[in-house]
Short mmCIF file of C-alpha atoms in Angstrom, two decimals:
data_model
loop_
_atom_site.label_atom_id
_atom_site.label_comp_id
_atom_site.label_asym_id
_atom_site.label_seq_id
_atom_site.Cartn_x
_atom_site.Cartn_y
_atom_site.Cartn_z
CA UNK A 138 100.12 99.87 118.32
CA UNK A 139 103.73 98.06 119.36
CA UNK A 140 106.00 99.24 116.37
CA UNK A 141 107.09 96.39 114.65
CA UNK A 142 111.29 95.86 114.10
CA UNK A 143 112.17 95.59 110.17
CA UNK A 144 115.93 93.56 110.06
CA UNK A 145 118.33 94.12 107.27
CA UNK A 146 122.03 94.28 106.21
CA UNK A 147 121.99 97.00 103.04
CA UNK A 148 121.18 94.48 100.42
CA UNK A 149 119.69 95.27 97.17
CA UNK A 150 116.95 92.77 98.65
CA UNK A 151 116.88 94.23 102.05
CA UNK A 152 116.31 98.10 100.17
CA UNK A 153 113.33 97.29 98.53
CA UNK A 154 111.49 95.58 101.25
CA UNK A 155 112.29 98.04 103.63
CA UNK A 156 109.89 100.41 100.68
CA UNK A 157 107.70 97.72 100.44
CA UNK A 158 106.74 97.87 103.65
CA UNK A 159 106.96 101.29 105.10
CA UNK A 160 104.49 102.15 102.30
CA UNK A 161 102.31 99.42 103.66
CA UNK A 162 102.58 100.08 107.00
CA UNK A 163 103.32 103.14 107.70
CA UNK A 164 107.01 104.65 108.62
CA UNK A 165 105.67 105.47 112.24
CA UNK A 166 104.74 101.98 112.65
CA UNK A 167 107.77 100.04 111.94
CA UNK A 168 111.27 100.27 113.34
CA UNK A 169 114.75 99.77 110.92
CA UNK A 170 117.75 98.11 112.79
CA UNK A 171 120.64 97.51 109.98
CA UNK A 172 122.68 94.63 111.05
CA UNK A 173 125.65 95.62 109.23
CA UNK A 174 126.15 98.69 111.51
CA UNK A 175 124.11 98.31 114.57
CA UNK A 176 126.02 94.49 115.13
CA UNK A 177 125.05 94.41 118.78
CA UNK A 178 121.44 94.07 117.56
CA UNK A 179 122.40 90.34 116.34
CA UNK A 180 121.98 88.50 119.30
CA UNK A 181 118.46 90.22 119.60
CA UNK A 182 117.54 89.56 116.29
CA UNK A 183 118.50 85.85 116.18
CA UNK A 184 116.81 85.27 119.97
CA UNK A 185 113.34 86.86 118.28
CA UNK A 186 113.49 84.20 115.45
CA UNK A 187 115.30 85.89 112.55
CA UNK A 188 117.28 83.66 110.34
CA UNK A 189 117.92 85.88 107.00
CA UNK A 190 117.29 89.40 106.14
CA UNK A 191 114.98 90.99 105.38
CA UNK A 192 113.10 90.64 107.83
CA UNK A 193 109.93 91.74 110.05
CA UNK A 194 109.54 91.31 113.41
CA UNK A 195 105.67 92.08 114.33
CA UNK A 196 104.26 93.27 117.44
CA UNK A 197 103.28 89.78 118.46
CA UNK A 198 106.55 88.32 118.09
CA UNK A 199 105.90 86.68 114.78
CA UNK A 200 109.34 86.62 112.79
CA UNK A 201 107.90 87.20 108.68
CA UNK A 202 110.94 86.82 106.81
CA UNK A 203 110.34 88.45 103.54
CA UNK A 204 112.36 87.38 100.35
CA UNK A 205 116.17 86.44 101.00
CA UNK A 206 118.80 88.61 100.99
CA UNK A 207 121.40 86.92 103.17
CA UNK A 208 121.38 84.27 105.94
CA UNK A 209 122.27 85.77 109.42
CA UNK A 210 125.41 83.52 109.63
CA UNK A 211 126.33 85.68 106.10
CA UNK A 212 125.27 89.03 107.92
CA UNK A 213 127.36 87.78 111.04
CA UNK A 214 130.79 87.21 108.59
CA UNK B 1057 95.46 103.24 98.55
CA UNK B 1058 95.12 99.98 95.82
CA UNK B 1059 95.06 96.81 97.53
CA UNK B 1060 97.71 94.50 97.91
CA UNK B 1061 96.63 90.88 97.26
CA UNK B 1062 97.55 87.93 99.79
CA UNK B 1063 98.26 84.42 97.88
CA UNK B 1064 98.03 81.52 100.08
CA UNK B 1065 96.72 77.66 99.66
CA UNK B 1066 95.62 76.76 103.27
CA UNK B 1067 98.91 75.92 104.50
CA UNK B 1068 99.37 76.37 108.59
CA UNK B 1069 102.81 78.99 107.49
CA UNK B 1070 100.09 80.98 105.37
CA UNK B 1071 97.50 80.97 107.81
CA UNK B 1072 99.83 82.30 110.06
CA UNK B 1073 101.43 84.84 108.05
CA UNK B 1074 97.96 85.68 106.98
CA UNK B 1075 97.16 87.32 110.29
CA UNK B 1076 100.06 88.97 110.46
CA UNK B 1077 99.42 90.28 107.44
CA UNK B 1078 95.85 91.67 108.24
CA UNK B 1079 97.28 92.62 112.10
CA UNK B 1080 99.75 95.05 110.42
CA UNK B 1081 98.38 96.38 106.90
CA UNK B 1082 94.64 95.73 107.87
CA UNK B 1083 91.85 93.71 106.27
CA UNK B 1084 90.60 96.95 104.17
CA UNK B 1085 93.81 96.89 102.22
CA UNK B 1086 94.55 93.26 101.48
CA UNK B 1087 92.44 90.81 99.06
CA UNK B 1088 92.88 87.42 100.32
CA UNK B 1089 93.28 84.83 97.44
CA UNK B 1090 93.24 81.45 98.35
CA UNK B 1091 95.15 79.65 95.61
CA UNK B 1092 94.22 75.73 96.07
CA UNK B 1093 90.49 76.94 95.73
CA UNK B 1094 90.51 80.00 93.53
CA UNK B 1095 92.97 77.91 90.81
CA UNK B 1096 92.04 80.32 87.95
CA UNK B 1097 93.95 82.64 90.04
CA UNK B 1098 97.21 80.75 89.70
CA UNK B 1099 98.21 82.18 86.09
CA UNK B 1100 97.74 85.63 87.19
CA UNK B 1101 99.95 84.85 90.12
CA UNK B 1102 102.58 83.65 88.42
CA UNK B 1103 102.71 86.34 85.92
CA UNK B 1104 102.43 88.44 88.59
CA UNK B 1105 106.00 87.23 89.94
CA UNK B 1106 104.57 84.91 92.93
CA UNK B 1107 106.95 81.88 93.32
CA UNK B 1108 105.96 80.32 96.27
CA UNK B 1109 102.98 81.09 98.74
CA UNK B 1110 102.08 82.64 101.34
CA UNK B 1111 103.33 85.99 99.04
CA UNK B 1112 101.73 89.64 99.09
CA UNK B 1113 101.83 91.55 95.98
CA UNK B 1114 102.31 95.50 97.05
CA UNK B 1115 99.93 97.78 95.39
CA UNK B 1116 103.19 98.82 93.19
CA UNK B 1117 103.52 95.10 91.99
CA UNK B 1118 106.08 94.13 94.27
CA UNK B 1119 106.16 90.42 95.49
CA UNK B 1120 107.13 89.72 99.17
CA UNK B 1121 107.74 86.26 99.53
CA UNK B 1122 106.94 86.08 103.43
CA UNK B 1123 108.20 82.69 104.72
CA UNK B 1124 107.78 79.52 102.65
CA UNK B 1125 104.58 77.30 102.90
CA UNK B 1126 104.72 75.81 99.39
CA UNK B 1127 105.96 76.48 96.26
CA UNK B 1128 103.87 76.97 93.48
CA UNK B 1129 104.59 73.67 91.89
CA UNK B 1130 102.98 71.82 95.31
CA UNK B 1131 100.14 74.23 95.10
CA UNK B 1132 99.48 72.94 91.30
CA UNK B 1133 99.80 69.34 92.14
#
């Protein structure tokens, strides 16, 4: 299976996804990309759909974005 | 591994997210509840934490909001 992409920035929000759904999906199975330090990943990110973290990018290009932690214009500063 | 349950109420963002759900957890390990049919269901979901649907609460009692279809208010009426 495609590994899916799992955005965030660090936020308390962001944290407990990220748990959430490694122990759903396994941590083989999902990518992490952290915003807040990998910043050339932004562009990317906001092409694929994502408008806040957290947020999961699936295989199929779906954008799930999971509670709200911070809009990307917040993550961009 | 306890099931995580799926709330939706027919909405085209929880149908959609509904998939996604099922592609990346699979259908063994989610219980699909279907809010605007199943209404008893709606107290539990609330207490539960569920504030809007389509949400998954994680096996650990976790809610993931995962987009926003409705808000549990709509799905009440």
């Amino acid at each position: 299976m495609k590994k899916s992409i799992f955005y965030h920035a660090g936020c308390p929000v962001c944290i407990s996804a990220e748990h959430d759904i490694i122990n759903l999906i396994g941590e083989d199975n999902v990518e992490i990309v952290h915003l807040g330090e990998d910043r050339d990943q932004l562009d990317t990110a906001e092409s694929a759909g994502v408008q806040s973290v957290p947020a999961l990018l699936t295989p199929n290009g779906n954008v799930l974005h999971i509670n709200f932690g911070a809009s990307m214009a917040d993550v961009r500063g």
